[in-house]
PDB file of C-alpha atoms in Angstrom:
ATOM      1  CA  MET A 143     -50.197  28.487 -89.039  1.00 68.00           C
ATOM      2  CA  ASN A 144     -50.387  32.262 -88.845  1.00 70.00           C
ATOM      3  CA  GLU A 145     -51.056  33.142 -92.467  1.00 85.00           C
ATOM      4  CA  LYS A 146     -51.686  31.003 -95.529  1.00 90.00           C
ATOM      5  CA  PRO A 147     -48.673  30.524 -97.832  1.00 92.00           C
ATOM      6  CA  THR A 148     -48.661  32.382-101.145  1.00 91.00           C
ATOM      7  CA  PHE A 149     -48.442  30.645-104.517  1.00 90.00           C
ATOM      8  CA  ALA A 150     -45.079  32.384-105.055  1.00 91.00           C
ATOM      9  CA  GLU A 151     -43.731  30.810-101.862  1.00 94.00           C
ATOM     10  CA  LEU A 152     -45.068  27.369-102.770  1.00 94.00           C
ATOM     11  CA  GLY A 153     -43.630  27.618-106.293  1.00 93.00           C
ATOM     12  CA  ALA A 154     -40.272  28.717-104.934  1.00 95.00           C
ATOM     13  CA  PHE A 155     -40.238  25.814-102.501  1.00 96.00           C
ATOM     14  CA  LEU A 156     -41.086  23.276-105.221  1.00 96.00           C
ATOM     15  CA  ALA A 157     -38.370  24.626-107.509  1.00 96.00           C
ATOM     16  CA  ALA A 158     -35.803  24.423-104.698  1.00 95.00           C
ATOM     17  CA  ALA A 159     -36.995  20.917-103.808  1.00 95.00           C
ATOM     18  CA  ARG A 160     -36.778  19.807-107.448  1.00 94.00           C
ATOM     19  CA  HIS A 161     -33.311  21.259-108.141  1.00 94.00           C
ATOM     20  CA  ARG A 162     -31.815  20.918-104.641  1.00 94.00           C
ATOM     21  CA  ASN A 163     -29.983  24.114-105.588  1.00 93.00           C
ATOM     22  CA  PHE A 164     -31.090  27.699-104.962  1.00 93.00           C
ATOM     23  CA  ARG A 165     -29.309  29.207-107.964  1.00 94.00           C
ATOM     24  CA  LYS A 166     -30.815  26.714-110.439  1.00 95.00           C
ATOM     25  CA  ALA A 167     -34.260  27.074-108.867  1.00 95.00           C
ATOM     26  CA  ALA A 168     -34.022  30.872-108.972  1.00 95.00           C
ATOM     27  CA  ASP A 169     -32.919  30.752-112.626  1.00 96.00           C
ATOM     28  CA  GLU A 170     -35.923  28.555-113.466  1.00 95.00           C
ATOM     29  CA  LEU A 171     -38.271  31.036-111.803  1.00 95.00           C
ATOM     30  CA  GLY A 172     -36.514  34.117-113.202  1.00 96.00           C
ATOM     31  CA  ILE A 173     -35.810  35.581-109.761  1.00 96.00           C
ATOM     32  CA  ALA A 174     -32.700  36.318-107.718  1.00 96.00           C
ATOM     33  CA  PRO A 175     -31.432  33.570-105.382  1.00 93.00           C
ATOM     34  CA  SER A 176     -31.905  35.974-102.464  1.00 94.00           C
ATOM     35  CA  THR A 177     -35.577  36.397-103.403  1.00 95.00           C
ATOM     36  CA  LEU A 178     -35.981  32.627-103.556  1.00 95.00           C
ATOM     37  CA  SER A 179     -34.371  32.346-100.120  1.00 94.00           C
ATOM     38  CA  HIS A 180     -36.758  34.992 -98.781  1.00 96.00           C
ATOM     39  CA  PHE A 181     -39.802  33.118-100.175  1.00 96.00           C
ATOM     40  CA  ILE A 182     -38.662  29.866 -98.576  1.00 96.00           C
ATOM     41  CA  ARG A 183     -37.888  31.522 -95.246  1.00 96.00           C
ATOM     42  CA  ARG A 184     -41.380  33.131 -95.221  1.00 96.00           C
ATOM     43  CA  LEU A 185     -43.004  29.796 -96.093  1.00 96.00           C
ATOM     44  CA  GLU A 186     -41.168  28.070 -93.245  1.00 96.00           C
ATOM     45  CA  GLU A 187     -42.241  30.865 -90.886  1.00 94.00           C
ATOM     46  CA  ARG A 188     -45.868  30.595 -91.998  1.00 94.00           C
ATOM     47  CA  LEU A 189     -45.866  26.807 -91.556  1.00 94.00           C
ATOM     48  CA  GLU A 190     -43.767  27.032 -88.406  1.00 94.00           C
ATOM     49  CA  THR A 191     -41.552  24.171 -89.576  1.00 95.00           C
ATOM     50  CA  ARG A 192     -38.240  23.706 -91.370  1.00 97.00           C
ATOM     51  CA  LEU A 193     -38.648  22.398 -94.926  1.00 97.00           C
ATOM     52  CA  LEU A 194     -35.066  22.524 -96.208  1.00 96.00           C
ATOM     53  CA  HIS A 195     -31.642  21.848 -94.764  1.00 95.00           C
ATOM     54  CA  ARG A 196     -29.298  24.449 -96.223  1.00 90.00           C
ATOM     55  CA  SER A 197     -25.546  24.723 -96.226  1.00 84.00           C
ATOM     56  CA  THR A 198     -23.165  26.693 -98.396  1.00 78.00           C
ATOM     57  CA  ARG A 199     -22.796  23.660-100.670  1.00 82.00           C
ATOM     58  CA  SER A 200     -26.076  21.761-100.564  1.00 85.00           C
ATOM     59  CA  VAL A 201     -29.817  21.893-100.125  1.00 92.00           C
ATOM     60  CA  SER A 202     -31.804  18.882 -98.958  1.00 95.00           C
ATOM     61  CA  LEU A 203     -35.363  18.309 -97.839  1.00 97.00           C
ATOM     62  CA  THR A 204     -36.402  17.677 -94.270  1.00 97.00           C
ATOM     63  CA  SER A 205     -39.004  14.965 -93.743  1.00 97.00           C
ATOM     64  CA  ALA A 206     -41.674  17.703 -93.573  1.00 97.00           C
ATOM     65  CA  GLY A 207     -40.291  19.227 -96.780  1.00 96.00           C
ATOM     66  CA  GLU A 208     -40.332  15.856 -98.540  1.00 97.00           C
ATOM     67  CA  ALA A 209     -43.955  15.253 -97.518  1.00 97.00           C
ATOM     68  CA  LEU A 210     -45.017  18.741 -98.611  1.00 97.00           C
ATOM     69  CA  ALA A 211     -43.235  18.465-101.977  1.00 96.00           C
ATOM     70  CA  ASN A 212     -44.837  15.072-102.632  1.00 96.00           C
ATOM     71  CA  ARG A 213     -48.322  16.456-101.936  1.00 96.00           C
ATOM     72  CA  LEU A 214     -47.854  19.796-103.717  1.00 95.00           C
ATOM     73  CA  SER A 215     -46.232  18.613-106.946  1.00 93.00           C
ATOM     74  CA  PRO A 216     -49.307  16.940-108.469  1.00 94.00           C
ATOM     75  CA  LEU A 217     -51.580  19.746-107.253  1.00 93.00           C
ATOM     76  CA  ILE A 218     -49.466  22.474-108.847  1.00 89.00           C
ATOM     77  CA  HIS A 219     -49.116  20.392-112.024  1.00 89.00           C
ATOM     78  CA  ASP A 220     -52.919  20.043-112.229  1.00 92.00           C
ATOM     79  CA  LEU A 221     -53.340  23.761-111.573  1.00 90.00           C
ATOM     80  CA  ASP A 222     -50.899  24.609-114.376  1.00 87.00           C
ATOM     81  CA  GLU A 223     -52.791  22.319-116.764  1.00 90.00           C
ATOM     82  CA  ALA A 224     -56.131  23.880-115.790  1.00 92.00           C
ATOM     83  CA  LEU A 225     -54.765  27.365-116.431  1.00 89.00           C
ATOM     84  CA  VAL A 226     -53.396  26.330-119.839  1.00 90.00           C
ATOM     85  CA  GLU A 227     -56.759  24.767-120.746  1.00 88.00           C
ATOM     86  CA  ALA A 228     -58.599  27.915-119.668  1.00 88.00           C
ATOM     87  CA  ALA A 229     -56.249  30.101-121.724  1.00 86.00           C
ATOM     88  CA  ASN A 230     -56.670  27.861-124.779  1.00 85.00           C
ATOM     89  CA  THR A 231     -60.470  28.077-124.780  1.00 79.00           C
ATOM     90  CA  LYS A 232     -60.402  31.703-125.926  1.00 72.00           C
ATOM     91  CA  ASP A 233     -59.167  30.559-129.355  1.00 65.00           C
ATOM     92  CA  SER A 234     -61.822  27.844-129.764  1.00 63.00           C
ATOM     93  CA  PRO A 235     -64.786  28.521-132.020  1.00 65.00           C
ATOM     94  CA  ARG A 236     -68.117  28.677-130.227  1.00 65.00           C
ATOM     95  CA  GLY A 237     -71.593  27.781-131.351  1.00 68.00           C
ATOM     96  CA  PRO A 238     -72.706  25.925-134.457  1.00 76.00           C
ATOM     97  CA  LEU A 239     -70.693  26.351-137.639  1.00 67.00           C
ATOM     98  CA  LYS A 240     -72.553  27.112-140.860  1.00 67.00           C
TER      99      LYS A 240
END
């Protein structure tokens, strides 16, 4: 692995894996399908392995892509929850109430 993947690339991959459709995944992320494709291509280059089979009509996961999606999904979900919890603490009262 030359460089570590970015969170944007990992998020793009998970969206594509979840939807099995670049347009739907790009819509979810609020980016252009070409940007999503670029993120996935960079991720595959960084990992030096193919994660998705693409054709003009379908997107499917390779065995490496399936394994990566299965490992990443709970990690990203936990990260999202941790970020929400951290953001919510700013509104919590602190110290003893009188």
